[in-house]
Amino acid sequence: MDFQVVVLAGGTSKNLVPLVSKELPKALLPVANRPVLSYVLELLELSNLKDLIVVAEGKDVALRIGSWISGAYDDRLRVEVTSVPEDVGTAGALRAIARHLTANDILVVSGDLVSDVSPGAVAAAHRRHDAVVTAMLCSVPVSGSSESGSTGGKDKTKKAVVHNVVGLDPTKQFLLYIATGAEIEKDYKIQKSILRAVGQMDIRTDLMDAYMYAFRRSALQEVLDQKDTFRSLRQDVLPYLVRSQLRSEVVLNRTPQAEENGNEKVSSHKIQALISQILSNSSTTSFHDLYAYGANGSILVRKTHKCCVYIPPSSKYCARLFSIQAYSDINRDVIGEASHLSGYSFSAQNNIIHPSAQLGSKTTVGPHCMLGEGSQMGDKCSVKRSVIGQHCRIGSNVKIANSVVMDHVTIGDGCSIQGSVICSNVQLQERAVLRDCQIGAGFVVTAACEYKGEALARKEK
């Protein structure tokens, strides 16, 4: 297919503190006891896209990701892991690796995407329409999508959801307008000039940018070179490409002209009419070049490019791990309604208990739960809709619900954990109570303490 694939793995996202750290970057956060990056890599592998560039923020993060990939995918994928400076943004990351991009088309995928939508479908749509960019837009998850990265916990009750405003052509294949979340925090008005230009446009606010893009390399590199202040693909590059397709370039006899040429003046309303006609016929092969005859018989040509979308069926699963709330939601989904993504076979009780795990007397592990390798639970424990990692030691009379417990966690007798994320090597002493908390790696929760809506982490040395 001659696509070059770039996976943006990120670094230690501030939105995910205290879950992430130098030792555990975002790409390696466990989702159903697998690094989140594994979901994208296996999705690409299924589409036979096996030559990848994985871009990480920071050399240490790149080394950790590279070490994990070499162990897990050495004989399956050909992966080059490269590092870029921290906080350069997604556009900055591509700008930094521009010399590695040589194919005609580039498929860019976020490393935090968990989905069953084939990247091959996005690539095929891109080629079919000869587009400069094709973006995958998915239905917003039921729990909402806040790409500003709200963290849950104390802010959980607010749940202010910010969406994109998207304008599509009637066939829902072409992207005519987009405003990102940062632009629409308040009531947003679309300029009348844009509506006049496109003629007919379907306005949608229920679609999430899945951060899977197919770019024509020449167009992408031109934008990155000319717009050196652009940092984000979603907030800068994509809106710029969409806006620029509405700009009229009038050509007389194949030569670009100003609006006035001799005695003939190409009026602004004629330009708008050309744009409107082009966009109304955007699904035809004449989208790039629409011809009309001027008064003196010369040919007026409106040059443009196509910005396309791929919208998968609503039955497909698509979510991004960009906040703590999203992390909890995705873990819940992958052991629940989207269990086909987990890569595991569920039992008749609709759960996964590793053969090496040990359960005490009268301990129950309910449906939509996962208990990892080597973990042990004492007597009279209850686990509901939760993921428990590997080699955890859990005492007696412990209740865990709607939570994620990572590896090597020790939980004392009589503890209660609900709606929380417990990172690796945490110790909960007996009778500790957690509600809607995030506990960073290695933290010790002292006996009989009760926390609600707190983020707890060890102080950096």
PDB file of N, CA and C in Angstrom, residues 3-85:
ATOM      1  N   PHE A   3       2.292   2.857   2.415  1.00  0.00           N
ATOM      2  CA  PHE A   3       2.054   3.769   3.537  1.00  0.00           C
ATOM      3  C   PHE A   3       3.181   3.604   4.538  1.00  0.00           C
ATOM      4  N   GLN A   4       3.653   4.705   5.047  1.00  0.00           N
ATOM      5  CA  GLN A   4       4.601   4.662   6.154  1.00  0.00           C
ATOM      6  C   GLN A   4       3.818   4.962   7.420  1.00  0.00           C
ATOM      7  N   VAL A   5       4.034   4.178   8.453  1.00  0.00           N
ATOM      8  CA  VAL A   5       3.230   4.289   9.672  1.00  0.00           C
ATOM      9  C   VAL A   5       4.052   4.908  10.789  1.00  0.00           C
ATOM     10  N   VAL A   6       3.479   5.942  11.412  1.00  0.00           N
ATOM     11  CA  VAL A   6       4.104   6.598  12.556  1.00  0.00           C
ATOM     12  C   VAL A   6       3.159   6.473  13.744  1.00  0.00           C
ATOM     13  N   VAL A   7       3.655   5.911  14.829  1.00  0.00           N
ATOM     14  CA  VAL A   7       2.881   5.786  16.062  1.00  0.00           C
ATOM     15  C   VAL A   7       3.426   6.800  17.063  1.00  0.00           C
ATOM     16  N   LEU A   8       2.571   7.724  17.491  1.00  0.00           N
ATOM     17  CA  LEU A   8       2.971   8.749  18.455  1.00  0.00           C
ATOM     18  C   LEU A   8       2.713   8.222  19.866  1.00  0.00           C
ATOM     19  N   ALA A   9       3.786   7.802  20.534  1.00  0.00           N
ATOM     20  CA  ALA A   9       3.650   7.128  21.823  1.00  0.00           C
ATOM     21  C   ALA A   9       3.646   8.087  23.006  1.00  0.00           C
ATOM     22  N   GLY A  10       4.015   9.353  22.792  1.00  0.00           N
ATOM     23  CA  GLY A  10       3.991  10.321  23.888  1.00  0.00           C
ATOM     24  C   GLY A  10       5.083  10.077  24.905  1.00  0.00           C
ATOM     25  N   GLY A  11       4.838  10.623  26.100  1.00  0.00           N
ATOM     26  CA  GLY A  11       5.821  10.491  27.168  1.00  0.00           C
ATOM     27  C   GLY A  11       5.146  10.248  28.498  1.00  0.00           C
ATOM     28  N   THR A  12       5.370  11.143  29.447  1.00  0.00           N
ATOM     29  CA  THR A  12       4.726  11.044  30.758  1.00  0.00           C
ATOM     30  C   THR A  12       3.700  12.167  30.862  1.00  0.00           C
ATOM     31  N   SER A  13       2.531  11.906  30.345  1.00  0.00           N
ATOM     32  CA  SER A  13       1.489  12.933  30.232  1.00  0.00           C
ATOM     33  C   SER A  13       1.088  13.497  31.585  1.00  0.00           C
ATOM     34  N   LYS A  14       1.041  14.839  31.662  1.00  0.00           N
ATOM     35  CA  LYS A  14       0.621  15.490  32.906  1.00  0.00           C
ATOM     36  C   LYS A  14      -0.819  15.143  33.267  1.00  0.00           C
ATOM     37  N   ASN A  15      -1.646  14.866  32.259  1.00  0.00           N
ATOM     38  CA  ASN A  15      -3.045  14.525  32.527  1.00  0.00           C
ATOM     39  C   ASN A  15      -3.202  13.208  33.266  1.00  0.00           C
ATOM     40  N   LEU A  16      -2.142  12.389  33.285  1.00  0.00           N
ATOM     41  CA  LEU A  16      -2.242  11.049  33.864  1.00  0.00           C
ATOM     42  C   LEU A  16      -1.436  10.890  35.149  1.00  0.00           C
ATOM     43  N   VAL A  17      -0.937  11.989  35.685  1.00  0.00           N
ATOM     44  CA  VAL A  17      -0.280  11.937  36.998  1.00  0.00           C
ATOM     45  C   VAL A  17      -1.363  11.678  38.062  1.00  0.00           C
ATOM     46  N   PRO A  18      -1.153  10.761  39.032  1.00  0.00           N
ATOM     47  CA  PRO A  18       0.095  10.080  39.388  1.00  0.00           C
ATOM     48  C   PRO A  18       0.246   8.675  38.797  1.00  0.00           C
ATOM     49  N   LEU A  19      -0.546   8.347  37.761  1.00  0.00           N
ATOM     50  CA  LEU A  19      -0.449   6.994  37.196  1.00  0.00           C
ATOM     51  C   LEU A  19       0.849   6.796  36.431  1.00  0.00           C
ATOM     52  N   VAL A  20       1.312   7.839  35.768  1.00  0.00           N
ATOM     53  CA  VAL A  20       2.540   7.729  34.984  1.00  0.00           C
ATOM     54  C   VAL A  20       3.727   8.220  35.794  1.00  0.00           C
ATOM     55  N   SER A  21       4.899   7.799  35.355  1.00  0.00           N
ATOM     56  CA  SER A  21       6.142   8.212  36.008  1.00  0.00           C
ATOM     57  C   SER A  21       7.279   7.976  35.017  1.00  0.00           C
ATOM     58  N   LYS A  22       8.483   8.314  35.407  1.00  0.00           N
ATOM     59  CA  LYS A  22       9.647   8.045  34.550  1.00  0.00           C
ATOM     60  C   LYS A  22       9.791   6.548  34.300  1.00  0.00           C
ATOM     61  N   GLU A  23       9.401   5.758  35.287  1.00  0.00           N
ATOM     62  CA  GLU A  23       9.505   4.309  35.154  1.00  0.00           C
ATOM     63  C   GLU A  23       8.346   3.718  34.360  1.00  0.00           C
ATOM     64  N   LEU A  24       7.205   4.405  34.347  1.00  0.00           N
ATOM     65  CA  LEU A  24       6.031   3.892  33.644  1.00  0.00           C
ATOM     66  C   LEU A  24       5.438   5.013  32.786  1.00  0.00           C
ATOM     67  N   PRO A  25       5.925   5.172  31.543  1.00  0.00           N
ATOM     68  CA  PRO A  25       5.354   6.197  30.661  1.00  0.00           C
ATOM     69  C   PRO A  25       3.952   5.810  30.219  1.00  0.00           C
ATOM     70  N   LYS A  26       3.275   6.772  29.670  1.00  0.00           N
ATOM     71  CA  LYS A  26       1.885   6.575  29.255  1.00  0.00           C
ATOM     72  C   LYS A  26       1.705   5.357  28.354  1.00  0.00           C
ATOM     73  N   ALA A  27       2.599   5.163  27.387  1.00  0.00           N
ATOM     74  CA  ALA A  27       2.444   4.073  26.415  1.00  0.00           C
ATOM     75  C   ALA A  27       2.447   2.700  27.063  1.00  0.00           C
ATOM     76  N   LEU A  28       3.046   2.589  28.250  1.00  0.00           N
ATOM     77  CA  LEU A  28       3.144   1.292  28.925  1.00  0.00           C
ATOM     78  C   LEU A  28       2.140   1.139  30.061  1.00  0.00           C
ATOM     79  N   LEU A  29       1.235   2.106  30.222  1.00  0.00           N
ATOM     80  CA  LEU A  29       0.185   1.941  31.226  1.00  0.00           C
ATOM     81  C   LEU A  29      -0.628   0.695  30.912  1.00  0.00           C
ATOM     82  N   PRO A  30      -0.887  -0.149  31.912  1.00  0.00           N
ATOM     83  CA  PRO A  30      -1.609  -1.391  31.627  1.00  0.00           C
ATOM     84  C   PRO A  30      -3.107  -1.170  31.451  1.00  0.00           C
ATOM     85  N   VAL A  31      -3.644  -1.694  30.367  1.00  0.00           N
ATOM     86  CA  VAL A  31      -5.081  -1.761  30.137  1.00  0.00           C
ATOM     87  C   VAL A  31      -5.435  -3.241  30.063  1.00  0.00           C
ATOM     88  N   ALA A  32      -6.222  -3.706  31.026  1.00  0.00           N
ATOM     89  CA  ALA A  32      -6.512  -5.141  31.148  1.00  0.00           C
ATOM     90  C   ALA A  32      -5.206  -5.939  31.168  1.00  0.00           C
ATOM     91  N   ASN A  33      -4.257  -5.427  31.960  1.00  0.00           N
ATOM     92  CA  ASN A  33      -2.966  -6.092  32.201  1.00  0.00           C
ATOM     93  C   ASN A  33      -2.088  -6.199  30.954  1.00  0.00           C
ATOM     94  N   ARG A  34      -2.306  -5.309  29.972  1.00  0.00           N
ATOM     95  CA  ARG A  34      -1.431  -5.202  28.799  1.00  0.00           C
ATOM     96  C   ARG A  34      -1.098  -3.729  28.583  1.00  0.00           C
ATOM     97  N   PRO A  35       0.121  -3.393  28.160  1.00  0.00           N
ATOM     98  CA  PRO A  35       0.426  -1.985  27.864  1.00  0.00           C
ATOM     99  C   PRO A  35      -0.541  -1.435  26.815  1.00  0.00           C
ATOM    100  N   VAL A  36      -0.989  -0.218  27.016  1.00  0.00           N
ATOM    101  CA  VAL A  36      -1.966   0.358  26.091  1.00  0.00           C
ATOM    102  C   VAL A  36      -1.411   0.406  24.673  1.00  0.00           C
ATOM    103  N   LEU A  37      -0.108   0.582  24.522  1.00  0.00           N
ATOM    104  CA  LEU A  37       0.492   0.631  23.195  1.00  0.00           C
ATOM    105  C   LEU A  37       0.295  -0.675  22.431  1.00  0.00           C
ATOM    106  N   SER A  38       0.153  -1.781  23.137  1.00  0.00           N
ATOM    107  CA  SER A  38      -0.006  -3.075  22.464  1.00  0.00           C
ATOM    108  C   SER A  38      -1.279  -3.138  21.633  1.00  0.00           C
ATOM    109  N   TYR A  39      -2.298  -2.385  22.021  1.00  0.00           N
ATOM    110  CA  TYR A  39      -3.560  -2.418  21.282  1.00  0.00           C
ATOM    111  C   TYR A  39      -3.393  -1.808  19.892  1.00  0.00           C
ATOM    112  N   VAL A  40      -2.641  -0.720  19.788  1.00  0.00           N
ATOM    113  CA  VAL A  40      -2.384  -0.107  18.487  1.00  0.00           C
ATOM    114  C   VAL A  40      -1.465  -0.986  17.645  1.00  0.00           C
ATOM    115  N   LEU A  41      -0.409  -1.529  18.257  1.00  0.00           N
ATOM    116  CA  LEU A  41       0.540  -2.346  17.498  1.00  0.00           C
ATOM    117  C   LEU A  41      -0.142  -3.576  16.911  1.00  0.00           C
ATOM    118  N   GLU A  42      -1.006  -4.217  17.669  1.00  0.00           N
ATOM    119  CA  GLU A  42      -1.679  -5.411  17.154  1.00  0.00           C
ATOM    120  C   GLU A  42      -2.748  -5.051  16.133  1.00  0.00           C
ATOM    121  N   LEU A  43      -3.359  -3.875  16.278  1.00  0.00           N
ATOM    122  CA  LEU A  43      -4.316  -3.410  15.277  1.00  0.00           C
ATOM    123  C   LEU A  43      -3.605  -3.189  13.938  1.00  0.00           C
ATOM    124  N   LEU A  44      -2.421  -2.590  13.981  1.00  0.00           N
ATOM    125  CA  LEU A  44      -1.645  -2.378  12.762  1.00  0.00           C
ATOM    126  C   LEU A  44      -1.186  -3.708  12.174  1.00  0.00           C
ATOM    127  N   GLU A  45      -0.783  -4.614  13.025  1.00  0.00           N
ATOM    128  CA  GLU A  45      -0.342  -5.930  12.555  1.00  0.00           C
ATOM    129  C   GLU A  45      -1.466  -6.651  11.814  1.00  0.00           C
ATOM    130  N   LEU A  46      -2.695  -6.537  12.317  1.00  0.00           N
ATOM    131  CA  LEU A  46      -3.840  -7.173  11.663  1.00  0.00           C
ATOM    132  C   LEU A  46      -4.099  -6.592  10.277  1.00  0.00           C
ATOM    133  N   SER A  47      -3.722  -5.336  10.066  1.00  0.00           N
ATOM    134  CA  SER A  47      -3.866  -4.704   8.752  1.00  0.00           C
ATOM    135  C   SER A  47      -2.623  -4.886   7.891  1.00  0.00           C
ATOM    136  N   ASN A  48      -1.716  -5.743   8.349  1.00  0.00           N
ATOM    137  CA  ASN A  48      -0.470  -6.037   7.634  1.00  0.00           C
ATOM    138  C   ASN A  48       0.403  -4.789   7.474  1.00  0.00           C
ATOM    139  N   LEU A  49       0.307  -3.886   8.435  1.00  0.00           N
ATOM    140  CA  LEU A  49       1.170  -2.712   8.490  1.00  0.00           C
ATOM    141  C   LEU A  49       2.223  -2.990   9.555  1.00  0.00           C
ATOM    142  N   LYS A  50       3.358  -3.513   9.121  1.00  0.00           N
ATOM    143  CA  LYS A  50       4.330  -4.065  10.066  1.00  0.00           C
ATOM    144  C   LYS A  50       5.644  -3.301  10.118  1.00  0.00           C
ATOM    145  N   ASP A  51       5.798  -2.288   9.283  1.00  0.00           N
ATOM    146  CA  ASP A  51       6.985  -1.432   9.327  1.00  0.00           C
ATOM    147  C   ASP A  51       6.589  -0.115   9.982  1.00  0.00           C
ATOM    148  N   LEU A  52       7.070   0.111  11.184  1.00  0.00           N
ATOM    149  CA  LEU A  52       6.567   1.219  11.993  1.00  0.00           C
ATOM    150  C   LEU A  52       7.701   2.097  12.514  1.00  0.00           C
ATOM    151  N   ILE A  53       7.381   3.381  12.660  1.00  0.00           N
ATOM    152  CA  ILE A  53       8.228   4.292  13.429  1.00  0.00           C
ATOM    153  C   ILE A  53       7.436   4.678  14.670  1.00  0.00           C
ATOM    154  N   VAL A  54       7.964   4.355  15.839  1.00  0.00           N
ATOM    155  CA  VAL A  54       7.335   4.719  17.106  1.00  0.00           C
ATOM    156  C   VAL A  54       8.098   5.904  17.684  1.00  0.00           C
ATOM    157  N   VAL A  55       7.373   6.991  17.917  1.00  0.00           N
ATOM    158  CA  VAL A  55       7.992   8.233  18.381  1.00  0.00           C
ATOM    159  C   VAL A  55       7.651   8.451  19.845  1.00  0.00           C
ATOM    160  N   ALA A  56       8.667   8.572  20.671  1.00  0.00           N
ATOM    161  CA  ALA A  56       8.479   8.781  22.109  1.00  0.00           C
ATOM    162  C   ALA A  56       9.075  10.121  22.515  1.00  0.00           C
ATOM    163  N   GLU A  57       8.489  10.738  23.535  1.00  0.00           N
ATOM    164  CA  GLU A  57       8.999  12.013  24.046  1.00  0.00           C
ATOM    165  C   GLU A  57      10.029  11.737  25.136  1.00  0.00           C
ATOM    166  N   GLY A  58      11.268  12.023  24.845  1.00  0.00           N
ATOM    167  CA  GLY A  58      12.342  11.816  25.816  1.00  0.00           C
ATOM    168  C   GLY A  58      13.101  10.531  25.551  1.00  0.00           C
ATOM    169  N   LYS A  59      14.415  10.587  25.739  1.00  0.00           N
ATOM    170  CA  LYS A  59      15.255   9.418  25.456  1.00  0.00           C
ATOM    171  C   LYS A  59      14.971   8.259  26.416  1.00  0.00           C
ATOM    172  N   ASP A  60      14.749   8.565  27.697  1.00  0.00           N
ATOM    173  CA  ASP A  60      14.489   7.493  28.657  1.00  0.00           C
ATOM    174  C   ASP A  60      13.194   6.753  28.317  1.00  0.00           C
ATOM    175  N   VAL A  61      12.168   7.511  27.936  1.00  0.00           N
ATOM    176  CA  VAL A  61      10.896   6.884  27.553  1.00  0.00           C
ATOM    177  C   VAL A  61      11.102   6.012  26.322  1.00  0.00           C
ATOM    178  N   ALA A  62      11.856   6.518  25.352  1.00  0.00           N
ATOM    179  CA  ALA A  62      12.110   5.748  24.132  1.00  0.00           C
ATOM    180  C   ALA A  62      12.830   4.441  24.443  1.00  0.00           C
ATOM    181  N   LEU A  63      13.791   4.488  25.366  1.00  0.00           N
ATOM    182  CA  LEU A  63      14.516   3.267  25.736  1.00  0.00           C
ATOM    183  C   LEU A  63      13.592   2.245  26.389  1.00  0.00           C
ATOM    184  N   ARG A  64      12.703   2.710  27.252  1.00  0.00           N
ATOM    185  CA  ARG A  64      11.787   1.786  27.922  1.00  0.00           C
ATOM    186  C   ARG A  64      10.803   1.172  26.931  1.00  0.00           C
ATOM    187  N   ILE A  65      10.269   2.005  26.049  1.00  0.00           N
ATOM    188  CA  ILE A  65       9.331   1.490  25.052  1.00  0.00           C
ATOM    189  C   ILE A  65      10.037   0.539  24.093  1.00  0.00           C
ATOM    190  N   GLY A  66      11.240   0.919  23.660  1.00  0.00           N
ATOM    191  CA  GLY A  66      11.990   0.063  22.752  1.00  0.00           C
ATOM    192  C   GLY A  66      12.324  -1.286  23.355  1.00  0.00           C
ATOM    193  N   SER A  67      12.691  -1.277  24.632  1.00  0.00           N
ATOM    194  CA  SER A  67      13.004  -2.534  25.318  1.00  0.00           C
ATOM    195  C   SER A  67      11.791  -3.447  25.383  1.00  0.00           C
ATOM    196  N   TRP A  68      10.631  -2.865  25.692  1.00  0.00           N
ATOM    197  CA  TRP A  68       9.413  -3.677  25.760  1.00  0.00           C
ATOM    198  C   TRP A  68       9.032  -4.219  24.384  1.00  0.00           C
ATOM    199  N   ILE A  69       9.087  -3.363  23.352  1.00  0.00           N
ATOM    200  CA  ILE A  69       8.705  -3.808  22.000  1.00  0.00           C
ATOM    201  C   ILE A  69       9.622  -4.922  21.514  1.00  0.00           C
ATOM    202  N   SER A  70      10.925  -4.791  21.759  1.00  0.00           N
ATOM    203  CA  SER A  70      11.863  -5.816  21.276  1.00  0.00           C
ATOM    204  C   SER A  70      11.590  -7.167  21.916  1.00  0.00           C
ATOM    205  N   GLY A  71      11.097  -7.166  23.154  1.00  0.00           N
ATOM    206  CA  GLY A  71      10.765  -8.429  23.801  1.00  0.00           C
ATOM    207  C   GLY A  71       9.430  -9.000  23.372  1.00  0.00           C
ATOM    208  N   ALA A  72       8.466  -8.118  23.111  1.00  0.00           N
ATOM    209  CA  ALA A  72       7.112  -8.589  22.816  1.00  0.00           C
ATOM    210  C   ALA A  72       6.844  -8.800  21.336  1.00  0.00           C
ATOM    211  N   TYR A  73       7.543  -8.057  20.449  1.00  0.00           N
ATOM    212  CA  TYR A  73       7.187  -8.083  19.024  1.00  0.00           C
ATOM    213  C   TYR A  73       8.385  -8.308  18.106  1.00  0.00           C
ATOM    214  N   ASP A  74       9.474  -8.793  18.648  1.00  0.00           N
ATOM    215  CA  ASP A  74      10.720  -8.886  17.889  1.00  0.00           C
ATOM    216  C   ASP A  74      10.548  -9.661  16.584  1.00  0.00           C
ATOM    217  N   ASP A  75       9.792 -10.740  16.597  1.00  0.00           N
ATOM    218  CA  ASP A  75       9.649 -11.578  15.403  1.00  0.00           C
ATOM    219  C   ASP A  75       8.374 -11.273  14.626  1.00  0.00           C
ATOM    220  N   ARG A  76       7.662 -10.204  15.017  1.00  0.00           N
ATOM    221  CA  ARG A  76       6.376  -9.918  14.381  1.00  0.00           C
ATOM    222  C   ARG A  76       6.323  -8.576  13.671  1.00  0.00           C
ATOM    223  N   LEU A  77       7.011  -7.582  14.195  1.00  0.00           N
ATOM    224  CA  LEU A  77       6.975  -6.244  13.632  1.00  0.00           C
ATOM    225  C   LEU A  77       8.394  -5.718  13.433  1.00  0.00           C
ATOM    226  N   ARG A  78       8.533  -4.821  12.468  1.00  0.00           N
ATOM    227  CA  ARG A  78       9.814  -4.128  12.254  1.00  0.00           C
ATOM    228  C   ARG A  78       9.621  -2.691  12.741  1.00  0.00           C
ATOM    229  N   VAL A  79      10.157  -2.410  13.903  1.00  0.00           N
ATOM    230  CA  VAL A  79       9.866  -1.143  14.580  1.00  0.00           C
ATOM    231  C   VAL A  79      11.150  -0.365  14.814  1.00  0.00           C
ATOM    232  N   GLU A  80      11.124   0.894  14.424  1.00  0.00           N
ATOM    233  CA  GLU A  80      12.187   1.832  14.765  1.00  0.00           C
ATOM    234  C   GLU A  80      11.644   2.787  15.824  1.00  0.00           C
ATOM    235  N   VAL A  81      12.235   2.764  17.001  1.00  0.00           N
ATOM    236  CA  VAL A  81      11.808   3.660  18.077  1.00  0.00           C
ATOM    237  C   VAL A  81      12.757   4.854  18.103  1.00  0.00           C
ATOM    238  N   THR A  82      12.183   6.040  18.003  1.00  0.00           N
ATOM    239  CA  THR A  82      12.997   7.257  17.999  1.00  0.00           C
ATOM    240  C   THR A  82      12.464   8.232  19.033  1.00  0.00           C
ATOM    241  N   SER A  83      13.331   9.070  19.541  1.00  0.00           N
ATOM    242  CA  SER A  83      12.926  10.025  20.571  1.00  0.00           C
ATOM    243  C   SER A  83      12.918  11.434  20.012  1.00  0.00           C
ATOM    244  N   VAL A  84      12.018  12.242  20.550  1.00  0.00           N
ATOM    245  CA  VAL A  84      11.967  13.673  20.246  1.00  0.00           C
ATOM    246  C   VAL A  84      11.949  14.399  21.584  1.00  0.00           C
ATOM    247  N   PRO A  85      12.260  15.682  21.599  1.00  0.00           N
ATOM    248  CA  PRO A  85      12.214  16.418  22.874  1.00  0.00           C
ATOM    249  C   PRO A  85      10.817  16.401  23.481  1.00  0.00           C
TER     250      PRO A  85
END
